Amino acid sequence: MKSLFGKYGHTFQVRSWGKTTIFTVEPKNLQSVLATDFASWGVQPLRLFAFEPFVGKGIMCSDGAFWEHSRALIKPSFTRTQIADIHLSVFDAHVSRLVDLIPADGSTVDLQPFFARLALDSSTEFLFGESVGSLAPDTVSERDQEFLNAYNYGQLMVGRRFQLPHWNILTWNWKFWMSCRTAHAFVDRYITKSLEELHNLPPQAPAPERFILLHELLRNTKDVTDVRNQLMNVFLPAHEATGVALTNVFFQLARHPSVYARLRKEILHAAGDGDSWTFERLKSLRYLQHVIHETFRLNPTIGTTIRVALHDTILPTGGGLGGSKAPIYVEKGDVFTCSLYALHRRRDLFGEDADAFRPERWEVLRPPPWSYMPFSGGPRVCPGQNLALTEVAYTIVKMLQVFKAIENRDPILEFVEVYKLTTDSKNGAKVAFMRE
């Protein structure tokens, strides 16, 4: 895709099988679609077919009033207070289990499945109030393991359904439908348990200190299917964002040991005062933030932003011939696609070495608005971005405090993508660690 932008310019369109798709890496067009002309664009016609069997109708695959309702329900879960004051203390236990499982004798380990389990434990605790405990394998029940298997397969197939035409026979997969049933039954058990707990609360019970999305949803509706759909629509991106991002960070650190050494030096210096790691302290570690920003720039967890025109409209720039900046007329049903991979590698925006991993660029780099978009933007900006960034930062800090050095153990040096709902590392993050 990057080569096509190099050949045809920052905006071009393709017409195939009667459908027009506009490809762009122009920040002005992104701003229009995601913010200033938000009402003209949607996702439901593109996503509902792929997503609904697994996660139901919710914030990820709806537009209009239903989407507004869904977002209003989940927004309180992701306030700064919830993340800073409450969630990190719970998250620390999961990270400690993770660190204990990682070999420190120089043997090779693929971090990808470990980070996926960390994200799963954290997200289930954050949303349901109870973790599945996948990082403690001795305590994982057969039921929980069935859910893990169903979830992993269901997510894979949702990504495949999203990429294939609605009529494609490959989307009819019995294992996928059974995975949907297993995942739904798993979440329904949490809902039933929470309904019983809420029913048994005394009338004047004090408000809980910790916000749990499941409990809040049940205070608004007793429709089990609606509650399950809302939970699944949050659980899927919440789980993926942290696990994929951490894999990508350590994929890069293993290939840049000098960055690892400098980052560890910053972390150990800051840890010297003995204070606990808070939201504010993590944000104050500048080189840590640069490493995270650079990883999201080169390897965004969602590599493409796609919308469909809900009615006729225009894009502000990219039309005409010979590099003209004329507006583009867009008809209802036309598809808008922005490759974040290509946008984040524009040399005029990020430097001549835009393809290189160099966190130091962020010491002076101030990207123009709408040019750095790892969590989208506008009304549909990812509500869990602060949660994901905080979990990623916290995990990096705790791991680098323990492991003095990292070594790449993957013979393939370049990042090879595999496309599901997210853009994952096909080869994981195969490394070796040495303790202090």
PDB file of N, CA and C in Angstrom, residues 181-278:
ATOM      1  N   ARG A 181     -21.054 -19.295  20.433  1.00  0.00           N
ATOM      2  CA  ARG A 181     -21.918 -19.793  21.501  1.00  0.00           C
ATOM      3  C   ARG A 181     -21.143 -19.964  22.808  1.00  0.00           C
ATOM      4  N   THR A 182     -19.920 -20.484  22.702  1.00  0.00           N
ATOM      5  CA  THR A 182     -19.103 -20.688  23.904  1.00  0.00           C
ATOM      6  C   THR A 182     -18.751 -19.360  24.561  1.00  0.00           C
ATOM      7  N   ALA A 183     -18.343 -18.380  23.762  1.00  0.00           N
ATOM      8  CA  ALA A 183     -17.992 -17.070  24.299  1.00  0.00           C
ATOM      9  C   ALA A 183     -19.199 -16.401  24.941  1.00  0.00           C
ATOM     10  N   HIS A 184     -20.354 -16.499  24.300  1.00  0.00           N
ATOM     11  CA  HIS A 184     -21.561 -15.876  24.851  1.00  0.00           C
ATOM     12  C   HIS A 184     -21.946 -16.528  26.181  1.00  0.00           C
ATOM     13  N   ALA A 185     -21.865 -17.850  26.241  1.00  0.00           N
ATOM     14  CA  ALA A 185     -22.216 -18.550  27.476  1.00  0.00           C
ATOM     15  C   ALA A 185     -21.279 -18.155  28.615  1.00  0.00           C
ATOM     16  N   PHE A 186     -20.009 -17.973  28.291  1.00  0.00           N
ATOM     17  CA  PHE A 186     -19.021 -17.577  29.301  1.00  0.00           C
ATOM     18  C   PHE A 186     -19.375 -16.217  29.892  1.00  0.00           C
ATOM     19  N   VAL A 187     -19.676 -15.233  29.036  1.00  0.00           N
ATOM     20  CA  VAL A 187     -20.015 -13.901  29.514  1.00  0.00           C
ATOM     21  C   VAL A 187     -21.354 -13.915  30.243  1.00  0.00           C
ATOM     22  N   ASP A 188     -22.302 -14.703  29.755  1.00  0.00           N
ATOM     23  CA  ASP A 188     -23.617 -14.782  30.410  1.00  0.00           C
ATOM     24  C   ASP A 188     -23.495 -15.265  31.845  1.00  0.00           C
ATOM     25  N   ARG A 189     -22.548 -16.153  32.127  1.00  0.00           N
ATOM     26  CA  ARG A 189     -22.367 -16.620  33.506  1.00  0.00           C
ATOM     27  C   ARG A 189     -21.934 -15.479  34.415  1.00  0.00           C
ATOM     28  N   TYR A 190     -21.058 -14.596  33.918  1.00  0.00           N
ATOM     29  CA  TYR A 190     -20.683 -13.420  34.707  1.00  0.00           C
ATOM     30  C   TYR A 190     -21.892 -12.526  34.939  1.00  0.00           C
ATOM     31  N   ILE A 191     -22.707 -12.375  33.923  1.00  0.00           N
ATOM     32  CA  ILE A 191     -23.885 -11.508  34.044  1.00  0.00           C
ATOM     33  C   ILE A 191     -24.849 -12.068  35.085  1.00  0.00           C
ATOM     34  N   THR A 192     -25.116 -13.370  35.026  1.00  0.00           N
ATOM     35  CA  THR A 192     -26.021 -13.998  35.992  1.00  0.00           C
ATOM     36  C   THR A 192     -25.500 -13.842  37.413  1.00  0.00           C
ATOM     37  N   LYS A 193     -24.209 -14.069  37.581  1.00  0.00           N
ATOM     38  CA  LYS A 193     -23.606 -13.928  38.914  1.00  0.00           C
ATOM     39  C   LYS A 193     -23.733 -12.500  39.434  1.00  0.00           C
ATOM     40  N   SER A 194     -23.479 -11.523  38.575  1.00  0.00           N
ATOM     41  CA  SER A 194     -23.565 -10.119  38.990  1.00  0.00           C
ATOM     42  C   SER A 194     -25.000  -9.713  39.284  1.00  0.00           C
ATOM     43  N   LEU A 195     -25.964 -10.236  38.527  1.00  0.00           N
ATOM     44  CA  LEU A 195     -27.374  -9.953  38.809  1.00  0.00           C
ATOM     45  C   LEU A 195     -27.750 -10.419  40.208  1.00  0.00           C
ATOM     46  N   GLU A 196     -27.282 -11.598  40.577  1.00  0.00           N
ATOM     47  CA  GLU A 196     -27.569 -12.128  41.919  1.00  0.00           C
ATOM     48  C   GLU A 196     -26.923 -11.263  42.996  1.00  0.00           C
ATOM     49  N   GLU A 197     -25.675 -10.826  42.757  1.00  0.00           N
ATOM     50  CA  GLU A 197     -24.985  -9.982  43.740  1.00  0.00           C
ATOM     51  C   GLU A 197     -25.684  -8.648  43.910  1.00  0.00           C
ATOM     52  N   LEU A 198     -26.107  -8.044  42.823  1.00  0.00           N
ATOM     53  CA  LEU A 198     -26.790  -6.749  42.902  1.00  0.00           C
ATOM     54  C   LEU A 198     -28.155  -6.888  43.568  1.00  0.00           C
ATOM     55  N   HIS A 199     -28.819  -8.011  43.298  1.00  0.00           N
ATOM     56  CA  HIS A 199     -30.134  -8.251  43.911  1.00  0.00           C
ATOM     57  C   HIS A 199     -30.022  -8.393  45.427  1.00  0.00           C
ATOM     58  N   ASN A 200     -28.914  -8.939  45.897  1.00  0.00           N
ATOM     59  CA  ASN A 200     -28.739  -9.180  47.328  1.00  0.00           C
ATOM     60  C   ASN A 200     -28.160  -7.994  48.085  1.00  0.00           C
ATOM     61  N   LEU A 201     -27.820  -6.919  47.377  1.00  0.00           N
ATOM     62  CA  LEU A 201     -27.296  -5.735  48.060  1.00  0.00           C
ATOM     63  C   LEU A 201     -28.394  -5.069  48.881  1.00  0.00           C
ATOM     64  N   PRO A 202     -28.069  -4.605  50.103  1.00  0.00           N
ATOM     65  CA  PRO A 202     -29.076  -3.869  50.883  1.00  0.00           C
ATOM     66  C   PRO A 202     -29.423  -2.552  50.195  1.00  0.00           C
ATOM     67  N   PRO A 203     -30.636  -2.036  50.403  1.00  0.00           N
ATOM     68  CA  PRO A 203     -31.080  -0.816  49.708  1.00  0.00           C
ATOM     69  C   PRO A 203     -30.155   0.379  49.891  1.00  0.00           C
ATOM     70  N   GLN A 204     -29.573   0.537  51.052  1.00  0.00           N
ATOM     71  CA  GLN A 204     -28.719   1.696  51.340  1.00  0.00           C
ATOM     72  C   GLN A 204     -27.231   1.366  51.246  1.00  0.00           C
ATOM     73  N   ALA A 205     -26.870   0.384  50.468  1.00  0.00           N
ATOM     74  CA  ALA A 205     -25.462   0.006  50.336  1.00  0.00           C
ATOM     75  C   ALA A 205     -24.661   1.151  49.738  1.00  0.00           C
ATOM     76  N   PRO A 206     -23.467   1.429  50.282  1.00  0.00           N
ATOM     77  CA  PRO A 206     -22.649   2.521  49.735  1.00  0.00           C
ATOM     78  C   PRO A 206     -22.217   2.235  48.304  1.00  0.00           C
ATOM     79  N   ALA A 207     -21.968   3.299  47.556  1.00  0.00           N
ATOM     80  CA  ALA A 207     -21.519   3.144  46.170  1.00  0.00           C
ATOM     81  C   ALA A 207     -20.163   2.444  46.159  1.00  0.00           C
ATOM     82  N   PRO A 208     -19.956   1.524  45.249  1.00  0.00           N
ATOM     83  CA  PRO A 208     -18.667   0.808  45.204  1.00  0.00           C
ATOM     84  C   PRO A 208     -17.532   1.758  44.854  1.00  0.00           C
ATOM     85  N   GLU A 209     -16.359   1.468  45.437  1.00  0.00           N
ATOM     86  CA  GLU A 209     -15.193   2.307  45.175  1.00  0.00           C
ATOM     87  C   GLU A 209     -14.708   2.142  43.741  1.00  0.00           C
ATOM     88  N   ARG A 210     -14.850   0.950  43.221  1.00  0.00           N
ATOM     89  CA  ARG A 210     -14.326   0.624  41.903  1.00  0.00           C
ATOM     90  C   ARG A 210     -15.455   0.481  40.889  1.00  0.00           C
ATOM     91  N   PHE A 211     -15.319   1.176  39.765  1.00  0.00           N
ATOM     92  CA  PHE A 211     -16.311   1.097  38.696  1.00  0.00           C
ATOM     93  C   PHE A 211     -16.081  -0.181  37.907  1.00  0.00           C
ATOM     94  N   ILE A 212     -17.120  -1.009  37.815  1.00  0.00           N
ATOM     95  CA  ILE A 212     -17.075  -2.229  37.010  1.00  0.00           C
ATOM     96  C   ILE A 212     -18.145  -2.097  35.943  1.00  0.00           C
ATOM     97  N   LEU A 213     -17.736  -2.172  34.685  1.00  0.00           N
ATOM     98  CA  LEU A 213     -18.659  -1.928  33.591  1.00  0.00           C
ATOM     99  C   LEU A 213     -19.867  -2.853  33.649  1.00  0.00           C
ATOM    100  N   LEU A 214     -19.665  -4.120  33.941  1.00  0.00           N
ATOM    101  CA  LEU A 214     -20.766  -5.057  33.992  1.00  0.00           C
ATOM    102  C   LEU A 214     -21.831  -4.605  34.990  1.00  0.00           C
ATOM    103  N   HIS A 215     -21.413  -4.210  36.184  1.00  0.00           N
ATOM    104  CA  HIS A 215     -22.363  -3.775  37.206  1.00  0.00           C
ATOM    105  C   HIS A 215     -23.112  -2.524  36.765  1.00  0.00           C
ATOM    106  N   GLU A 216     -22.407  -1.599  36.136  1.00  0.00           N
ATOM    107  CA  GLU A 216     -23.049  -0.361  35.698  1.00  0.00           C
ATOM    108  C   GLU A 216     -24.074  -0.635  34.592  1.00  0.00           C
ATOM    109  N   LEU A 217     -23.726  -1.529  33.679  1.00  0.00           N
ATOM    110  CA  LEU A 217     -24.673  -1.871  32.622  1.00  0.00           C
ATOM    111  C   LEU A 217     -25.939  -2.487  33.196  1.00  0.00           C
ATOM    112  N   LEU A 218     -25.792  -3.332  34.202  1.00  0.00           N
ATOM    113  CA  LEU A 218     -26.954  -3.992  34.796  1.00  0.00           C
ATOM    114  C   LEU A 218     -27.825  -3.014  35.583  1.00  0.00           C
ATOM    115  N   ARG A 219     -27.269  -1.886  35.985  1.00  0.00           N
ATOM    116  CA  ARG A 219     -28.087  -0.863  36.651  1.00  0.00           C
ATOM    117  C   ARG A 219     -28.939  -0.106  35.644  1.00  0.00           C
ATOM    118  N   ASN A 220     -28.545  -0.191  34.357  1.00  0.00           N
ATOM    119  CA  ASN A 220     -29.278   0.519  33.313  1.00  0.00           C
ATOM    120  C   ASN A 220     -30.259  -0.376  32.565  1.00  0.00           C
ATOM    121  N   THR A 221     -29.981  -1.671  32.508  1.00  0.00           N
ATOM    122  CA  THR A 221     -30.855  -2.593  31.791  1.00  0.00           C
ATOM    123  C   THR A 221     -30.670  -3.994  32.331  1.00  0.00           C
ATOM    124  N   LYS A 222     -31.752  -4.758  32.305  1.00  0.00           N
ATOM    125  CA  LYS A 222     -31.688  -6.165  32.711  1.00  0.00           C
ATOM    126  C   LYS A 222     -31.746  -7.082  31.492  1.00  0.00           C
ATOM    127  N   ASP A 223     -31.622  -6.504  30.303  1.00  0.00           N
ATOM    128  CA  ASP A 223     -31.605  -7.288  29.069  1.00  0.00           C
ATOM    129  C   ASP A 223     -30.242  -7.955  28.945  1.00  0.00           C
ATOM    130  N   VAL A 224     -30.177  -9.248  29.221  1.00  0.00           N
ATOM    131  CA  VAL A 224     -28.903  -9.966  29.270  1.00  0.00           C
ATOM    132  C   VAL A 224     -28.187  -9.916  27.924  1.00  0.00           C
ATOM    133  N   THR A 225     -28.931 -10.039  26.834  1.00  0.00           N
ATOM    134  CA  THR A 225     -28.304 -10.018  25.514  1.00  0.00           C
ATOM    135  C   THR A 225     -27.670  -8.663  25.229  1.00  0.00           C
ATOM    136  N   ASP A 226     -28.365  -7.578  25.567  1.00  0.00           N
ATOM    137  CA  ASP A 226     -27.822  -6.240  25.338  1.00  0.00           C
ATOM    138  C   ASP A 226     -26.575  -6.010  26.188  1.00  0.00           C
ATOM    139  N   VAL A 227     -26.627  -6.442  27.449  1.00  0.00           N
ATOM    140  CA  VAL A 227     -25.466  -6.284  28.334  1.00  0.00           C
ATOM    141  C   VAL A 227     -24.278  -7.076  27.793  1.00  0.00           C
ATOM    142  N   ARG A 228     -24.538  -8.312  27.361  1.00  0.00           N
ATOM    143  CA  ARG A 228     -23.456  -9.132  26.802  1.00  0.00           C
ATOM    144  C   ARG A 228     -22.851  -8.477  25.562  1.00  0.00           C
ATOM    145  N   ASN A 229     -23.689  -7.964  24.682  1.00  0.00           N
ATOM    146  CA  ASN A 229     -23.181  -7.320  23.468  1.00  0.00           C
ATOM    147  C   ASN A 229     -22.300  -6.125  23.800  1.00  0.00           C
ATOM    148  N   GLN A 230     -22.747  -5.303  24.749  1.00  0.00           N
ATOM    149  CA  GLN A 230     -21.956  -4.127  25.123  1.00  0.00           C
ATOM    150  C   GLN A 230     -20.606  -4.552  25.702  1.00  0.00           C
ATOM    151  N   LEU A 231     -20.619  -5.579  26.531  1.00  0.00           N
ATOM    152  CA  LEU A 231     -19.375  -6.058  27.134  1.00  0.00           C
ATOM    153  C   LEU A 231     -18.417  -6.612  26.079  1.00  0.00           C
ATOM    154  N   MET A 232     -18.938  -7.427  25.170  1.00  0.00           N
ATOM    155  CA  MET A 232     -18.086  -8.023  24.145  1.00  0.00           C
ATOM    156  C   MET A 232     -17.504  -6.964  23.214  1.00  0.00           C
ATOM    157  N   ASN A 233     -18.270  -5.905  22.938  1.00  0.00           N
ATOM    158  CA  ASN A 233     -17.793  -4.840  22.069  1.00  0.00           C
ATOM    159  C   ASN A 233     -16.669  -4.040  22.707  1.00  0.00           C
ATOM    160  N   VAL A 234     -16.597  -4.046  24.023  1.00  0.00           N
ATOM    161  CA  VAL A 234     -15.496  -3.371  24.714  1.00  0.00           C
ATOM    162  C   VAL A 234     -14.351  -4.344  24.965  1.00  0.00           C
ATOM    163  N   PHE A 235     -14.704  -5.569  25.313  1.00  0.00           N
ATOM    164  CA  PHE A 235     -13.696  -6.563  25.659  1.00  0.00           C
ATOM    165  C   PHE A 235     -12.738  -6.844  24.503  1.00  0.00           C
ATOM    166  N   LEU A 236     -13.264  -6.936  23.292  1.00  0.00           N
ATOM    167  CA  LEU A 236     -12.426  -7.281  22.146  1.00  0.00           C
ATOM    168  C   LEU A 236     -11.306  -6.264  21.926  1.00  0.00           C
ATOM    169  N   PRO A 237     -11.608  -4.957  21.769  1.00  0.00           N
ATOM    170  CA  PRO A 237     -10.499  -4.004  21.577  1.00  0.00           C
ATOM    171  C   PRO A 237      -9.661  -3.798  22.825  1.00  0.00           C
ATOM    172  N   ALA A 238     -10.274  -3.857  24.013  1.00  0.00           N
ATOM    173  CA  ALA A 238      -9.510  -3.660  25.252  1.00  0.00           C
ATOM    174  C   ALA A 238      -8.454  -4.741  25.407  1.00  0.00           C
ATOM    175  N   HIS A 239      -8.817  -5.972  25.072  1.00  0.00           N
ATOM    176  CA  HIS A 239      -7.865  -7.079  25.177  1.00  0.00           C
ATOM    177  C   HIS A 239      -6.764  -6.964  24.141  1.00  0.00           C
ATOM    178  N   GLU A 240      -7.136  -6.612  22.905  1.00  0.00           N
ATOM    179  CA  GLU A 240      -6.167  -6.612  21.815  1.00  0.00           C
ATOM    180  C   GLU A 240      -5.144  -5.489  21.927  1.00  0.00           C
ATOM    181  N   ALA A 241      -5.589  -4.297  22.312  1.00  0.00           N
ATOM    182  CA  ALA A 241      -4.707  -3.127  22.277  1.00  0.00           C
ATOM    183  C   ALA A 241      -3.438  -3.338  23.096  1.00  0.00           C
ATOM    184  N   THR A 242      -3.573  -3.817  24.327  1.00  0.00           N
ATOM    185  CA  THR A 242      -2.420  -3.968  25.207  1.00  0.00           C
ATOM    186  C   THR A 242      -1.505  -5.103  24.763  1.00  0.00           C
ATOM    187  N   GLY A 243      -2.076  -6.272  24.471  1.00  0.00           N
ATOM    188  CA  GLY A 243      -1.258  -7.422  24.112  1.00  0.00           C
ATOM    189  C   GLY A 243      -0.464  -7.216  22.835  1.00  0.00           C
ATOM    190  N   VAL A 244      -1.113  -6.685  21.800  1.00  0.00           N
ATOM    191  CA  VAL A 244      -0.429  -6.455  20.524  1.00  0.00           C
ATOM    192  C   VAL A 244       0.634  -5.376  20.671  1.00  0.00           C
ATOM    193  N   ALA A 245       0.301  -4.292  21.371  1.00  0.00           N
ATOM    194  CA  ALA A 245       1.258  -3.198  21.533  1.00  0.00           C
ATOM    195  C   ALA A 245       2.507  -3.644  22.275  1.00  0.00           C
ATOM    196  N   LEU A 246       2.351  -4.409  23.344  1.00  0.00           N
ATOM    197  CA  LEU A 246       3.514  -4.876  24.103  1.00  0.00           C
ATOM    198  C   LEU A 246       4.387  -5.806  23.260  1.00  0.00           C
ATOM    199  N   THR A 247       3.776  -6.673  22.486  1.00  0.00           N
ATOM    200  CA  THR A 247       4.551  -7.532  21.590  1.00  0.00           C
ATOM    201  C   THR A 247       5.380  -6.691  20.634  1.00  0.00           C
ATOM    202  N   ASN A 248       4.772  -5.652  20.072  1.00  0.00           N
ATOM    203  CA  ASN A 248       5.471  -4.802  19.115  1.00  0.00           C
ATOM    204  C   ASN A 248       6.596  -4.004  19.772  1.00  0.00           C
ATOM    205  N   VAL A 249       6.376  -3.530  21.002  1.00  0.00           N
ATOM    206  CA  VAL A 249       7.424  -2.787  21.712  1.00  0.00           C
ATOM    207  C   VAL A 249       8.660  -3.656  21.910  1.00  0.00           C
ATOM    208  N   PHE A 250       8.467  -4.877  22.407  1.00  0.00           N
ATOM    209  CA  PHE A 250       9.622  -5.731  22.687  1.00  0.00           C
ATOM    210  C   PHE A 250      10.201  -6.328  21.410  1.00  0.00           C
ATOM    211  N   PHE A 251       9.401  -6.430  20.359  1.00  0.00           N
ATOM    212  CA  PHE A 251       9.945  -6.782  19.050  1.00  0.00           C
ATOM    213  C   PHE A 251      10.999  -5.746  18.651  1.00  0.00           C
ATOM    214  N   GLN A 252      10.695  -4.473  18.847  1.00  0.00           N
ATOM    215  CA  GLN A 252      11.628  -3.410  18.481  1.00  0.00           C
ATOM    216  C   GLN A 252      12.801  -3.319  19.459  1.00  0.00           C
ATOM    217  N   LEU A 253      12.540  -3.435  20.750  1.00  0.00           N
ATOM    218  CA  LEU A 253      13.616  -3.332  21.733  1.00  0.00           C
ATOM    219  C   LEU A 253      14.658  -4.429  21.540  1.00  0.00           C
ATOM    220  N   ALA A 254      14.213  -5.622  21.169  1.00  0.00           N
ATOM    221  CA  ALA A 254      15.154  -6.729  20.969  1.00  0.00           C
ATOM    222  C   ALA A 254      16.095  -6.459  19.807  1.00  0.00           C
ATOM    223  N   ARG A 255      15.655  -5.664  18.856  1.00  0.00           N
ATOM    224  CA  ARG A 255      16.471  -5.350  17.681  1.00  0.00           C
ATOM    225  C   ARG A 255      17.249  -4.051  17.850  1.00  0.00           C
ATOM    226  N   HIS A 256      17.047  -3.372  18.974  1.00  0.00           N
ATOM    227  CA  HIS A 256      17.736  -2.111  19.238  1.00  0.00           C
ATOM    228  C   HIS A 256      18.205  -2.096  20.695  1.00  0.00           C
ATOM    229  N   PRO A 257      19.243  -2.883  21.011  1.00  0.00           N
ATOM    230  CA  PRO A 257      19.700  -3.005  22.407  1.00  0.00           C
ATOM    231  C   PRO A 257      20.142  -1.689  23.027  1.00  0.00           C
ATOM    232  N   SER A 258      20.618  -0.745  22.209  1.00  0.00           N
ATOM    233  CA  SER A 258      21.015   0.551  22.772  1.00  0.00           C
ATOM    234  C   SER A 258      19.795   1.316  23.279  1.00  0.00           C
ATOM    235  N   VAL A 259      18.665   1.164  22.599  1.00  0.00           N
ATOM    236  CA  VAL A 259      17.424   1.785  23.076  1.00  0.00           C
ATOM    237  C   VAL A 259      16.994   1.138  24.390  1.00  0.00           C
ATOM    238  N   TYR A 260      17.097  -0.185  24.457  1.00  0.00           N
ATOM    239  CA  TYR A 260      16.757  -0.897  25.688  1.00  0.00           C
ATOM    240  C   TYR A 260      17.624  -0.399  26.849  1.00  0.00           C
ATOM    241  N   ALA A 261      18.913  -0.249  26.599  1.00  0.00           N
ATOM    242  CA  ALA A 261      19.830   0.179  27.662  1.00  0.00           C
ATOM    243  C   ALA A 261      19.501   1.591  28.135  1.00  0.00           C
ATOM    244  N   ARG A 262      19.240   2.492  27.200  1.00  0.00           N
ATOM    245  CA  ARG A 262      18.922   3.874  27.588  1.00  0.00           C
ATOM    246  C   ARG A 262      17.598   3.937  28.335  1.00  0.00           C
ATOM    247  N   LEU A 263      16.618   3.170  27.864  1.00  0.00           N
ATOM    248  CA  LEU A 263      15.310   3.153  28.514  1.00  0.00           C
ATOM    249  C   LEU A 263      15.422   2.587  29.924  1.00  0.00           C
ATOM    250  N   ARG A 264      16.176   1.523  30.078  1.00  0.00           N
ATOM    251  CA  ARG A 264      16.333   0.919  31.406  1.00  0.00           C
ATOM    252  C   ARG A 264      17.034   1.883  32.363  1.00  0.00           C
ATOM    253  N   LYS A 265      18.011   2.614  31.851  1.00  0.00           N
ATOM    254  CA  LYS A 265      18.702   3.598  32.684  1.00  0.00           C
ATOM    255  C   LYS A 265      17.724   4.649  33.195  1.00  0.00           C
ATOM    256  N   GLU A 266      16.838   5.126  32.337  1.00  0.00           N
ATOM    257  CA  GLU A 266      15.846   6.118  32.754  1.00  0.00           C
ATOM    258  C   GLU A 266      14.919   5.539  33.815  1.00  0.00           C
ATOM    259  N   ILE A 267      14.485   4.292  33.613  1.00  0.00           N
ATOM    260  CA  ILE A 267      13.548   3.662  34.539  1.00  0.00           C
ATOM    261  C   ILE A 267      14.199   3.439  35.900  1.00  0.00           C
ATOM    262  N   LEU A 268      15.422   2.913  35.920  1.00  0.00           N
ATOM    263  CA  LEU A 268      16.099   2.662  37.196  1.00  0.00           C
ATOM    264  C   LEU A 268      16.375   3.954  37.947  1.00  0.00           C
ATOM    265  N   HIS A 269      16.708   4.998  37.227  1.00  0.00           N
ATOM    266  CA  HIS A 269      16.942   6.293  37.875  1.00  0.00           C
ATOM    267  C   HIS A 269      15.666   6.800  38.538  1.00  0.00           C
ATOM    268  N   ALA A 270      14.547   6.679  37.818  1.00  0.00           N
ATOM    269  CA  ALA A 270      13.279   7.149  38.370  1.00  0.00           C
ATOM    270  C   ALA A 270      12.802   6.268  39.519  1.00  0.00           C
ATOM    271  N   ALA A 271      13.169   4.986  39.481  1.00  0.00           N
ATOM    272  CA  ALA A 271      12.725   4.060  40.523  1.00  0.00           C
ATOM    273  C   ALA A 271      13.500   4.234  41.812  1.00  0.00           C
ATOM    274  N   GLY A 272      14.583   4.983  41.769  1.00  0.00           N
ATOM    275  CA  GLY A 272      15.458   5.106  42.925  1.00  0.00           C
ATOM    276  C   GLY A 272      14.813   5.720  44.148  1.00  0.00           C
ATOM    277  N   ASP A 273      13.792   6.561  43.936  1.00  0.00           N
ATOM    278  CA  ASP A 273      13.172   7.214  45.092  1.00  0.00           C
ATOM    279  C   ASP A 273      12.199   6.298  45.824  1.00  0.00           C
ATOM    280  N   GLY A 274      11.909   5.130  45.262  1.00  0.00           N
ATOM    281  CA  GLY A 274      11.080   4.151  45.958  1.00  0.00           C
ATOM    282  C   GLY A 274       9.586   4.373  45.879  1.00  0.00           C
ATOM    283  N   ASP A 275       9.137   5.445  45.241  1.00  0.00           N
ATOM    284  CA  ASP A 275       7.707   5.695  45.124  1.00  0.00           C
ATOM    285  C   ASP A 275       7.060   4.686  44.178  1.00  0.00           C
ATOM    286  N   SER A 276       5.773   4.461  44.366  1.00  0.00           N
ATOM    287  CA  SER A 276       5.055   3.536  43.498  1.00  0.00           C
ATOM    288  C   SER A 276       4.856   4.168  42.116  1.00  0.00           C
ATOM    289  N   TRP A 277       4.639   3.321  41.143  1.00  0.00           N
ATOM    290  CA  TRP A 277       4.441   3.807  39.779  1.00  0.00           C
ATOM    291  C   TRP A 277       2.986   4.222  39.597  1.00  0.00           C
ATOM    292  N   THR A 278       2.779   5.509  39.438  1.00  0.00           N
ATOM    293  CA  THR A 278       1.445   6.057  39.244  1.00  0.00           C
ATOM    294  C   THR A 278       1.273   6.494  37.799  1.00  0.00           C
TER     295      THR A 278
END
